[in-house]
């Protein structure tokens, strides 16, 4: 099979389109014929091995343990193991795996669900990782509730476009912060007010702020919260090679016990129940993926560079 592989950490120069053996299902595995895969900032970090904390989290200290990049996908079940009863060859599915930038990938039943009928393969592929993050940040860490005033910073990006819609689905009043070129997009997703960060600052009085951009100091974000509001920090970029944007999460954790506001970080997880919850939101018409650009498998390095620039409107997809 064709796959985008790497043997060492580095920039997109370490990625090559190569031939690899097709994976075998094993007793409890599911082999999927990949039809589309998504690109997110995490792909860059796993490719480069930075911040170095990533390597210590089990992804390989000297070189990546998994040669093929890519986490979320949509495709068709190609083969299943003897112990698998929930899926069979021909089923259209979406979910996560290790190595979706390939023609075939191995996953397990707890990481996939049937593809929403409302979505094509490209749209379904971009849902899992970014929408997991948005859902878990708002529902689990932020405790979003009806009629709350919610602000999503980075509302035009991969996580942000899902977060605006999910907050609306929970009955919140949602505002968004984004760049000039994404204002109309964020407004179309249901945001009540949209702030162009290049021209204006957002106000205050928010019950919940979800910051996906990662470049604002905690003091500024806390001023925009109500006295007992909640701040959830997700992602963001930093030049620090060792812990990167995690440093701001650590500062929030240390400050938290001394203030009434709730300051929380998030490391999202791949969860079967949440995948089903996202599928339900999609089928109910409350969650629609936004795709900026599509690239071929051979163009994965270019796609990763584009996402790395930080200007994508929503998600970037790889069509396999």
Short mmCIF file of the C-alpha atoms (twelve columns), coordinates in Angstrom:
data_MODEL
# 
_entry.id   MODEL 
# 
loop_
_atom_site.group_PDB 
_atom_site.id 
_atom_site.type_symbol 
_atom_site.label_atom_id 
_atom_site.label_alt_id 
_atom_site.label_comp_id 
_atom_site.label_asym_id 
_atom_site.label_seq_id 
_atom_site.Cartn_x 
_atom_site.Cartn_y 
_atom_site.Cartn_z 
_atom_site.pdbx_PDB_model_num 
ATOM 1   C CA . UNK A 1   0.000   0.000   0.000  1 
ATOM 2   C CA . UNK A 2   1.003   3.656   -0.421 1 
ATOM 3   C CA . UNK A 3   1.648   5.584   2.787  1 
ATOM 4   C CA . UNK A 4   3.343   8.729   4.047  1 
ATOM 5   C CA . UNK A 5   6.104   7.478   6.342  1 
ATOM 6   C CA . UNK A 6   8.971   8.881   8.400  1 
ATOM 7   C CA . UNK A 7   11.982  7.230   10.005 1 
ATOM 8   C CA . UNK A 8   13.196  10.174  12.074 1 
ATOM 9   C CA . UNK A 9   11.893  13.342  13.683 1 
ATOM 10  C CA . UNK A 10  12.111  16.554  11.685 1 
ATOM 11  C CA . UNK A 11  10.244  18.933  9.394  1 
ATOM 12  C CA . UNK A 12  8.126   17.829  6.432  1 
ATOM 13  C CA . UNK A 13  11.371  16.911  4.662  1 
ATOM 14  C CA . UNK A 14  11.427  13.628  6.620  1 
ATOM 15  C CA . UNK A 15  8.105   12.522  5.125  1 
ATOM 16  C CA . UNK A 16  8.149   10.258  2.077  1 
ATOM 17  C CA . UNK A 17  5.480   8.566   -0.014 1 
ATOM 18  C CA . UNK A 18  6.470   4.921   0.108  1 
ATOM 19  C CA . UNK A 19  5.197   1.356   -0.199 1 
ATOM 20  C CA . UNK A 20  4.462   -0.505  3.040  1 
ATOM 21  C CA . UNK A 21  2.832   -3.876  3.728  1 
ATOM 22  C CA . UNK A 22  -0.914  -3.766  4.279  1 
ATOM 23  C CA . UNK A 23  -1.774  -4.179  7.985  1 
ATOM 24  C CA . UNK A 24  -3.355  -7.400  9.223  1 
ATOM 25  C CA . UNK A 25  -6.405  -7.320  11.473 1 
ATOM 26  C CA . UNK A 26  -5.376  -9.853  14.110 1 
ATOM 27  C CA . UNK A 27  -8.043  -11.286 16.467 1 
ATOM 28  C CA . UNK A 28  -9.559  -7.975  17.635 1 
ATOM 29  C CA . UNK A 29  -8.501  -5.555  14.934 1 
ATOM 30  C CA . UNK A 30  -10.243 -3.744  12.103 1 
ATOM 31  C CA . UNK A 31  -8.441  -2.891  8.866  1 
ATOM 32  C CA . UNK A 32  -9.955  0.109   7.105  1 
ATOM 33  C CA . UNK A 33  -9.533  1.223   3.516  1 
ATOM 34  C CA . UNK A 34  -8.897  4.921   4.111  1 
ATOM 35  C CA . UNK A 35  -10.915 7.266   1.948  1 
ATOM 36  C CA . UNK A 36  -9.997  10.513  3.696  1 
ATOM 37  C CA . UNK A 37  -7.850  11.652  6.627  1 
ATOM 38  C CA . UNK A 38  -7.547  14.913  8.541  1 
ATOM 39  C CA . UNK A 39  -4.594  17.200  9.272  1 
ATOM 40  C CA . UNK A 40  -4.324  19.068  12.569 1 
ATOM 41  C CA . UNK A 41  -1.496  20.814  14.478 1 
ATOM 42  C CA . UNK A 42  -0.863  17.638  16.461 1 
ATOM 43  C CA . UNK A 43  0.383   15.979  13.278 1 
ATOM 44  C CA . UNK A 44  3.193   18.532  13.073 1 
ATOM 45  C CA . UNK A 45  4.197   18.006  16.698 1 
ATOM 46  C CA . UNK A 46  4.305   14.212  16.340 1 
ATOM 47  C CA . UNK A 47  6.263   14.539  13.101 1 
ATOM 48  C CA . UNK A 48  8.802   16.941  14.582 1 
ATOM 49  C CA . UNK A 49  8.873   15.419  18.063 1 
ATOM 50  C CA . UNK A 50  8.381   18.810  19.711 1 
ATOM 51  C CA . UNK A 51  7.884   19.876  22.341 1 
ATOM 52  C CA . UNK A 52  10.195  17.176  23.665 1 
ATOM 53  C CA . UNK A 53  7.547   16.267  26.220 1 
ATOM 54  C CA . UNK A 54  5.767   14.541  23.314 1 
ATOM 55  C CA . UNK A 55  8.616   12.035  23.021 1 
ATOM 56  C CA . UNK A 56  8.453   11.222  26.723 1 
ATOM 57  C CA . UNK A 57  4.714   10.524  26.467 1 
ATOM 58  C CA . UNK A 58  5.379   7.262   24.631 1 
ATOM 59  C CA . UNK A 59  5.750   8.360   21.026 1 
ATOM 60  C CA . UNK A 60  9.460   7.513   20.865 1 
ATOM 61  C CA . UNK A 61  12.465  9.261   22.403 1 
ATOM 62  C CA . UNK A 62  15.038  9.036   19.603 1 
ATOM 63  C CA . UNK A 63  12.732  8.310   16.671 1 
ATOM 64  C CA . UNK A 64  8.972   7.960   16.207 1 
ATOM 65  C CA . UNK A 65  7.533   4.592   17.176 1 
ATOM 66  C CA . UNK A 66  4.788   4.901   14.565 1 
ATOM 67  C CA . UNK A 67  6.217   5.475   11.085 1 
ATOM 68  C CA . UNK A 68  2.961   6.702   9.514  1 
ATOM 69  C CA . UNK A 69  1.379   9.971   10.643 1 
ATOM 70  C CA . UNK A 70  -2.320  10.844  10.780 1 
ATOM 71  C CA . UNK A 71  -4.921  10.102  13.453 1 
ATOM 72  C CA . UNK A 72  -8.485  10.630  12.271 1 
ATOM 73  C CA . UNK A 73  -10.065 9.193   9.149  1 
ATOM 74  C CA . UNK A 74  -13.160 8.004   7.334  1 
ATOM 75  C CA . UNK A 75  -13.245 4.915   5.189  1 
ATOM 76  C CA . UNK A 76  -14.619 1.457   4.488  1 
ATOM 77  C CA . UNK A 77  -13.973 -1.638  6.602  1 
ATOM 78  C CA . UNK A 78  -11.673 -3.909  4.606  1 
ATOM 79  C CA . UNK A 79  -11.142 -6.807  7.042  1 
ATOM 80  C CA . UNK A 80  -11.950 -7.691  10.643 1 
ATOM 81  C CA . UNK A 81  -10.463 -10.072 13.186 1 
ATOM 82  C CA . UNK A 82  -12.168 -13.241 14.390 1 
ATOM 83  C CA . UNK A 83  -13.279 -11.572 17.634 1 
ATOM 84  C CA . UNK A 84  -14.941 -8.570  15.927 1 
ATOM 85  C CA . UNK A 85  -18.736 -8.787  15.626 1 
ATOM 86  C CA . UNK A 86  -19.883 -5.143  15.481 1 
ATOM 87  C CA . UNK A 87  -18.432 -4.397  12.050 1 
ATOM 88  C CA . UNK A 88  -17.956 -6.264  8.818  1 
ATOM 89  C CA . UNK A 89  -16.234 -5.603  5.485  1 
ATOM 90  C CA . UNK A 90  -18.055 -2.932  3.508  1 
ATOM 91  C CA . UNK A 91  -19.216 -0.871  6.502  1 
ATOM 92  C CA . UNK A 92  -18.565 2.853   6.175  1 
ATOM 93  C CA . UNK A 93  -16.900 4.122   9.356  1 
ATOM 94  C CA . UNK A 94  -15.039 7.082   10.859 1 
ATOM 95  C CA . UNK A 95  -12.815 7.416   13.885 1 
ATOM 96  C CA . UNK A 96  -9.152  7.290   14.852 1 
ATOM 97  C CA . UNK A 97  -6.105  5.090   14.352 1 
ATOM 98  C CA . UNK A 98  -2.326  5.296   14.312 1 
ATOM 99  C CA . UNK A 99  -1.345  6.128   10.746 1 
ATOM 100 C CA . UNK A 100 -4.262  7.403   8.630  1 
ATOM 101 C CA . UNK A 101 -2.044  8.931   5.921  1 
ATOM 102 C CA . UNK A 102 -2.106  5.633   4.062  1 
ATOM 103 C CA . UNK A 103 -4.335  3.548   1.835  1 
ATOM 104 C CA . UNK A 104 -5.053  1.106   4.678  1 
ATOM 105 C CA . UNK A 105 -4.863  1.437   8.457  1 
ATOM 106 C CA . UNK A 106 -5.361  -0.777  11.491 1 
ATOM 107 C CA . UNK A 107 -7.699  0.288   14.285 1 
ATOM 108 C CA . UNK A 108 -9.982  -1.269  16.908 1 
ATOM 109 C CA . UNK A 109 -13.744 -1.323  17.448 1 
ATOM 110 C CA . UNK A 110 -13.554 1.088   20.391 1 
ATOM 111 C CA . UNK A 111 -12.074 3.792   18.147 1 
ATOM 112 C CA . UNK A 112 -14.597 3.778   15.300 1 
ATOM 113 C CA . UNK A 113 -18.297 4.308   14.642 1 
ATOM 114 C CA . UNK A 114 -20.517 4.147   11.611 1 
ATOM 115 C CA . UNK A 115 -20.045 7.158   9.380  1 
ATOM 116 C CA . UNK A 116 -22.848 9.733   9.688  1 
ATOM 117 C CA . UNK A 117 -25.162 9.431   6.705  1 
ATOM 118 C CA . UNK A 118 -25.280 13.214  6.328  1 
ATOM 119 C CA . UNK A 119 -21.549 13.424  5.646  1 
ATOM 120 C CA . UNK A 120 -19.281 12.338  2.842  1 
ATOM 121 C CA . UNK A 121 -15.942 10.725  3.596  1 
ATOM 122 C CA . UNK A 122 -14.014 14.022  3.481  1 
ATOM 123 C CA . UNK A 123 -16.362 15.704  5.959  1 
ATOM 124 C CA . UNK A 124 -16.529 12.729  8.312  1 
ATOM 125 C CA . UNK A 125 -12.739 12.360  8.408  1 
ATOM 126 C CA . UNK A 126 -12.166 15.810  9.899  1 
ATOM 127 C CA . UNK A 127 -14.562 15.351  12.828 1 
ATOM 128 C CA . UNK A 128 -12.972 13.088  15.478 1 
ATOM 129 C CA . UNK A 129 -9.822  14.686  16.929 1 
ATOM 130 C CA . UNK A 130 -10.827 18.365  16.721 1 
ATOM 131 C CA . UNK A 131 -14.433 17.754  17.722 1 
ATOM 132 C CA . UNK A 132 -13.323 15.505  20.618 1 
ATOM 133 C CA . UNK A 133 -11.278 18.449  21.858 1 
ATOM 134 C CA . UNK A 134 -14.114 20.956  21.508 1 
ATOM 135 C CA . UNK A 135 -16.679 18.670  23.150 1 
ATOM 136 C CA . UNK A 136 -14.515 17.652  26.090 1 
ATOM 137 C CA . UNK A 137 -13.320 21.212  26.679 1 
ATOM 138 C CA . UNK A 138 -16.806 22.683  26.762 1 
ATOM 139 C CA . UNK A 139 -18.804 19.891  28.370 1 
ATOM 140 C CA . UNK A 140 -16.325 18.223  30.722 1 
ATOM 141 C CA . UNK A 141 -13.856 20.966  31.643 1 
ATOM 142 C CA . UNK A 142 -16.056 24.011  31.088 1 
ATOM 143 C CA . UNK A 143 -19.380 22.579  32.301 1 
ATOM 144 C CA . UNK A 144 -21.176 24.601  29.631 1 
ATOM 145 C CA . UNK A 145 -24.856 25.205  30.384 1 
ATOM 146 C CA . UNK A 146 -27.864 26.826  28.696 1 
ATOM 147 C CA . UNK A 147 -27.916 30.634  28.613 1 
ATOM 148 C CA . UNK A 148 -24.294 30.931  29.655 1 
ATOM 149 C CA . UNK A 149 -22.203 33.568  27.917 1 
ATOM 150 C CA . UNK A 150 -19.364 31.721  26.140 1 
ATOM 151 C CA . UNK A 151 -16.378 33.071  24.225 1 
ATOM 152 C CA . UNK A 152 -14.407 30.904  21.775 1 
ATOM 153 C CA . UNK A 153 -10.962 32.291  20.915 1 
ATOM 154 C CA . UNK A 154 -9.667  30.891  17.651 1 
ATOM 155 C CA . UNK A 155 -13.251 30.329  16.521 1 
ATOM 156 C CA . UNK A 156 -12.348 29.998  12.845 1 
ATOM 157 C CA . UNK A 157 -9.865  27.161  13.273 1 
ATOM 158 C CA . UNK A 158 -10.213 23.394  13.389 1 
ATOM 159 C CA . UNK A 159 -11.277 23.116  17.037 1 
ATOM 160 C CA . UNK A 160 -12.940 26.522  17.114 1 
ATOM 161 C CA . UNK A 161 -15.435 25.881  14.318 1 
ATOM 162 C CA . UNK A 162 -16.656 22.790  16.159 1 
ATOM 163 C CA . UNK A 163 -16.647 24.581  19.525 1 
ATOM 164 C CA . UNK A 164 -18.950 27.371  18.341 1 
ATOM 165 C CA . UNK A 165 -21.495 24.840  17.100 1 
ATOM 166 C CA . UNK A 166 -21.269 22.559  20.131 1 
ATOM 167 C CA . UNK A 167 -21.692 25.461  22.571 1 
ATOM 168 C CA . UNK A 168 -24.788 26.523  20.618 1 
ATOM 169 C CA . UNK A 169 -26.087 22.947  20.759 1 
ATOM 170 C CA . UNK A 170 -25.812 23.104  24.568 1 
ATOM 171 C CA . UNK A 171 -27.930 26.256  24.588 1 
ATOM 172 C CA . UNK A 172 -25.196 28.789  25.302 1 
ATOM 173 C CA . UNK A 173 -24.879 32.316  23.934 1 
ATOM 174 C CA . UNK A 174 -21.662 32.167  21.923 1 
ATOM 175 C CA . UNK A 175 -19.239 34.863  20.761 1 
ATOM 176 C CA . UNK A 176 -16.146 34.198  18.690 1 
ATOM 177 C CA . UNK A 177 -12.687 35.685  18.169 1 
ATOM 178 C CA . UNK A 178 -10.871 35.170  14.865 1 
ATOM 179 C CA . UNK A 179 -8.936  36.887  12.086 1 
ATOM 180 C CA . UNK A 180 -10.410 39.150  9.419  1 
ATOM 181 C CA . UNK A 181 -10.788 36.444  6.794  1 
ATOM 182 C CA . UNK A 182 -12.814 34.169  9.066  1 
ATOM 183 C CA . UNK A 183 -15.373 36.611  10.491 1 
ATOM 184 C CA . UNK A 184 -18.160 35.702  8.068  1 
ATOM 185 C CA . UNK A 185 -17.485 31.996  8.542  1 
ATOM 186 C CA . UNK A 186 -17.729 32.169  12.340 1 
ATOM 187 C CA . UNK A 187 -20.896 34.236  12.119 1 
ATOM 188 C CA . UNK A 188 -22.421 31.645  9.771  1 
ATOM 189 C CA . UNK A 189 -21.764 28.933  12.381 1 
ATOM 190 C CA . UNK A 190 -24.090 30.657  14.836 1 
ATOM 191 C CA . UNK A 191 -21.895 33.061  16.801 1 
ATOM 192 C CA . UNK A 192 -23.855 36.014  18.160 1 
ATOM 193 C CA . UNK A 193 -20.899 38.392  17.994 1 
ATOM 194 C CA . UNK A 194 -17.604 37.952  16.186 1 
ATOM 195 C CA . UNK A 195 -14.508 39.932  17.156 1 
ATOM 196 C CA . UNK A 196 -11.760 40.480  14.594 1 
ATOM 197 C CA . UNK A 197 -8.658  40.348  16.790 1 
ATOM 198 C CA . UNK A 198 -6.685  42.489  14.310 1 
ATOM 199 C CA . UNK A 199 -9.083  45.394  14.798 1 
ATOM 200 C CA . UNK A 200 -10.786 45.106  18.183 1 
ATOM 201 C CA . UNK A 201 -10.649 43.459  21.557 1 
ATOM 202 C CA . UNK A 202 -13.450 41.415  23.063 1 
ATOM 203 C CA . UNK A 203 -15.319 42.602  26.108 1 
ATOM 204 C CA . UNK A 204 -15.950 40.835  29.391 1 
ATOM 205 C CA . UNK A 205 -18.549 39.166  31.541 1 
ATOM 206 C CA . UNK A 206 -18.073 35.669  30.105 1 
ATOM 207 C CA . UNK A 207 -19.104 32.631  32.107 1 
ATOM 208 C CA . UNK A 208 -16.820 30.414  30.034 1 
ATOM 209 C CA . UNK A 209 -13.878 31.142  27.758 1 
ATOM 210 C CA . UNK A 210 -12.369 28.465  25.535 1 
ATOM 211 C CA . UNK A 211 -8.977  29.607  24.253 1 
ATOM 212 C CA . UNK A 212 -7.603  27.556  21.361 1 
ATOM 213 C CA . UNK A 213 -5.139  30.200  20.171 1 
ATOM 214 C CA . UNK A 214 -2.727  30.109  23.084 1 
ATOM 215 C CA . UNK A 215 -1.104  33.517  22.716 1 
ATOM 216 C CA . UNK A 216 -2.874  35.611  25.348 1 
ATOM 217 C CA . UNK A 217 -1.638  35.993  28.938 1 
ATOM 218 C CA . UNK A 218 -3.728  34.529  31.720 1 
ATOM 219 C CA . UNK A 219 -4.242  37.971  33.247 1 
ATOM 220 C CA . UNK A 220 -5.949  39.223  30.072 1 
ATOM 221 C CA . UNK A 221 -8.213  36.205  29.834 1 
ATOM 222 C CA . UNK A 222 -9.185  36.371  33.503 1 
ATOM 223 C CA . UNK A 223 -10.295 40.005  33.114 1 
ATOM 224 C CA . UNK A 224 -12.828 38.873  30.510 1 
ATOM 225 C CA . UNK A 225 -14.338 36.283  32.863 1 
ATOM 226 C CA . UNK A 226 -17.018 36.760  35.471 1 
ATOM 227 C CA . UNK A 227 -15.693 36.552  39.061 1 
ATOM 228 C CA . UNK A 228 -16.506 32.835  39.158 1 
ATOM 229 C CA . UNK A 229 -16.162 32.083  35.469 1 
ATOM 230 C CA . UNK A 230 -14.229 29.245  33.861 1 
ATOM 231 C CA . UNK A 231 -11.254 29.398  31.513 1 
ATOM 232 C CA . UNK A 232 -10.326 26.307  29.481 1 
ATOM 233 C CA . UNK A 233 -6.982  26.330  27.691 1 
ATOM 234 C CA . UNK A 234 -6.646  24.118  24.626 1 
ATOM 235 C CA . UNK A 235 -3.592  23.815  22.421 1 
ATOM 236 C CA . UNK A 236 -1.838  26.935  21.297 1 
ATOM 237 C CA . UNK A 237 1.702   27.347  20.068 1 
ATOM 238 C CA . UNK A 238 4.894   28.276  21.894 1 
ATOM 239 C CA . UNK A 239 8.540   28.457  20.971 1 
ATOM 240 C CA . UNK A 240 9.501   26.387  23.992 1 
ATOM 241 C CA . UNK A 241 11.169  23.169  22.832 1 
ATOM 242 C CA . UNK A 242 10.658  21.225  26.052 1 
ATOM 243 C CA . UNK A 243 7.046   21.729  27.141 1 
ATOM 244 C CA . UNK A 244 5.716   24.218  24.563 1 
ATOM 245 C CA . UNK A 245 2.204   25.516  25.195 1 
ATOM 246 C CA . UNK A 246 1.856   23.170  28.170 1 
ATOM 247 C CA . UNK A 247 3.709   25.815  30.165 1 
ATOM 248 C CA . UNK A 248 0.686   28.101  30.168 1 
ATOM 249 C CA . UNK A 249 -1.498  25.234  31.360 1 
ATOM 250 C CA . UNK A 250 0.936   24.623  34.205 1 
ATOM 251 C CA . UNK A 251 0.803   28.291  35.222 1 
ATOM 252 C CA . UNK A 252 -2.996  28.145  35.208 1 
ATOM 253 C CA . UNK A 253 -2.915  25.002  37.349 1 
ATOM 254 C CA . UNK A 254 -0.615  26.643  39.888 1 
ATOM 255 C CA . UNK A 255 -2.694  29.820  40.038 1 
ATOM 256 C CA . UNK A 256 -6.048  28.029  40.237 1 
ATOM 257 C CA . UNK A 257 -6.140  27.298  43.990 1 
ATOM 258 C CA . UNK A 258 -5.657  30.988  44.802 1 
ATOM 259 C CA . UNK A 259 -8.501  32.476  42.730 1 
ATOM 260 C CA . UNK A 260 -12.268 32.007  42.578 1 
ATOM 261 C CA . UNK A 261 -12.239 31.589  38.833 1 
ATOM 262 C CA . UNK A 262 -11.716 28.066  37.489 1 
ATOM 263 C CA . UNK A 263 -8.591  27.802  35.326 1 
ATOM 264 C CA . UNK A 264 -8.334  24.514  33.494 1 
ATOM 265 C CA . UNK A 265 -6.303  22.851  30.776 1 
ATOM 266 C CA . UNK A 266 -7.257  19.933  28.602 1 
ATOM 267 C CA . UNK A 267 -5.601  16.873  27.111 1 
ATOM 268 C CA . UNK A 268 -8.362  15.390  24.996 1 
ATOM 269 C CA . UNK A 269 -8.873  11.650  24.704 1 
ATOM 270 C CA . UNK A 270 -10.265 9.356   22.010 1 
ATOM 271 C CA . UNK A 271 -13.520 8.117   23.495 1 
ATOM 272 C CA . UNK A 272 -16.093 5.765   21.937 1 
ATOM 273 C CA . UNK A 273 -19.052 7.353   23.758 1 
ATOM 274 C CA . UNK A 274 -17.954 10.811  22.643 1 
ATOM 275 C CA . UNK A 275 -17.565 9.624   19.060 1 
ATOM 276 C CA . UNK A 276 -21.174 8.434   19.178 1 
ATOM 277 C CA . UNK A 277 -22.220 11.751  20.750 1 
ATOM 278 C CA . UNK A 278 -20.556 13.656  17.910 1 
ATOM 279 C CA . UNK A 279 -22.216 11.385  15.360 1 
ATOM 280 C CA . UNK A 280 -25.601 12.166  16.954 1 
ATOM 281 C CA . UNK A 281 -24.951 15.907  16.797 1 
ATOM 282 C CA . UNK A 282 -24.028 15.596  13.121 1 
ATOM 283 C CA . UNK A 283 -27.114 13.539  12.268 1 
ATOM 284 C CA . UNK A 284 -29.292 16.053  14.143 1 
ATOM 285 C CA . UNK A 285 -27.931 18.852  11.960 1 
ATOM 286 C CA . UNK A 286 -26.273 20.603  14.907 1 
ATOM 287 C CA . UNK A 287 -22.673 19.966  13.854 1 
ATOM 288 C CA . UNK A 288 -21.319 20.522  10.359 1 
ATOM 289 C CA . UNK A 289 -17.607 20.238  9.534  1 
ATOM 290 C CA . UNK A 290 -15.906 23.134  7.780  1 
ATOM 291 C CA . UNK A 291 -13.243 22.161  5.241  1 
ATOM 292 C CA . UNK A 292 -10.791 24.745  3.939  1 
ATOM 293 C CA . UNK A 293 -8.717  22.685  1.508  1 
ATOM 294 C CA . UNK A 294 -8.265  19.131  0.266  1 
ATOM 295 C CA . UNK A 295 -4.936  17.560  -0.676 1 
ATOM 296 C CA . UNK A 296 -3.923  14.212  -2.151 1 
ATOM 297 C CA . UNK A 297 -1.900  11.633  -0.226 1 
ATOM 298 C CA . UNK A 298 1.258   12.675  -2.054 1 
ATOM 299 C CA . UNK A 299 0.632   16.278  -0.980 1 
ATOM 300 C CA . UNK A 300 0.593   15.558  2.777  1 
ATOM 301 C CA . UNK A 301 3.812   17.565  3.413  1 
ATOM 302 C CA . UNK A 302 2.287   20.605  1.715  1 
ATOM 303 C CA . UNK A 303 -0.943  20.168  3.687  1 
ATOM 304 C CA . UNK A 304 0.942   20.006  6.991  1 
ATOM 305 C CA . UNK A 305 2.891   23.157  6.123  1 
ATOM 306 C CA . UNK A 306 -0.362  24.960  5.338  1 
ATOM 307 C CA . UNK A 307 -1.926  23.963  8.664  1 
ATOM 308 C CA . UNK A 308 1.269   24.960  10.452 1 
ATOM 309 C CA . UNK A 309 0.868   28.522  9.129  1 
ATOM 310 C CA . UNK A 310 -2.280  28.828  11.248 1 
ATOM 311 C CA . UNK A 311 -4.537  30.403  8.635  1 
ATOM 312 C CA . UNK A 312 -6.799  27.457  7.761  1 
ATOM 313 C CA . UNK A 313 -10.529 28.154  7.848  1 
ATOM 314 C CA . UNK A 314 -11.743 25.097  9.688  1 
ATOM 315 C CA . UNK A 315 -10.133 21.812  8.710  1 
ATOM 316 C CA . UNK A 316 -7.751  20.471  6.069  1 
ATOM 317 C CA . UNK A 317 -8.419  17.021  4.611  1 
ATOM 318 C CA . UNK A 318 -6.343  14.424  2.780  1 
ATOM 319 C CA . UNK A 319 -8.263  12.538  0.106  1 
ATOM 320 C CA . UNK A 320 -6.860  9.039   -0.355 1 
# 
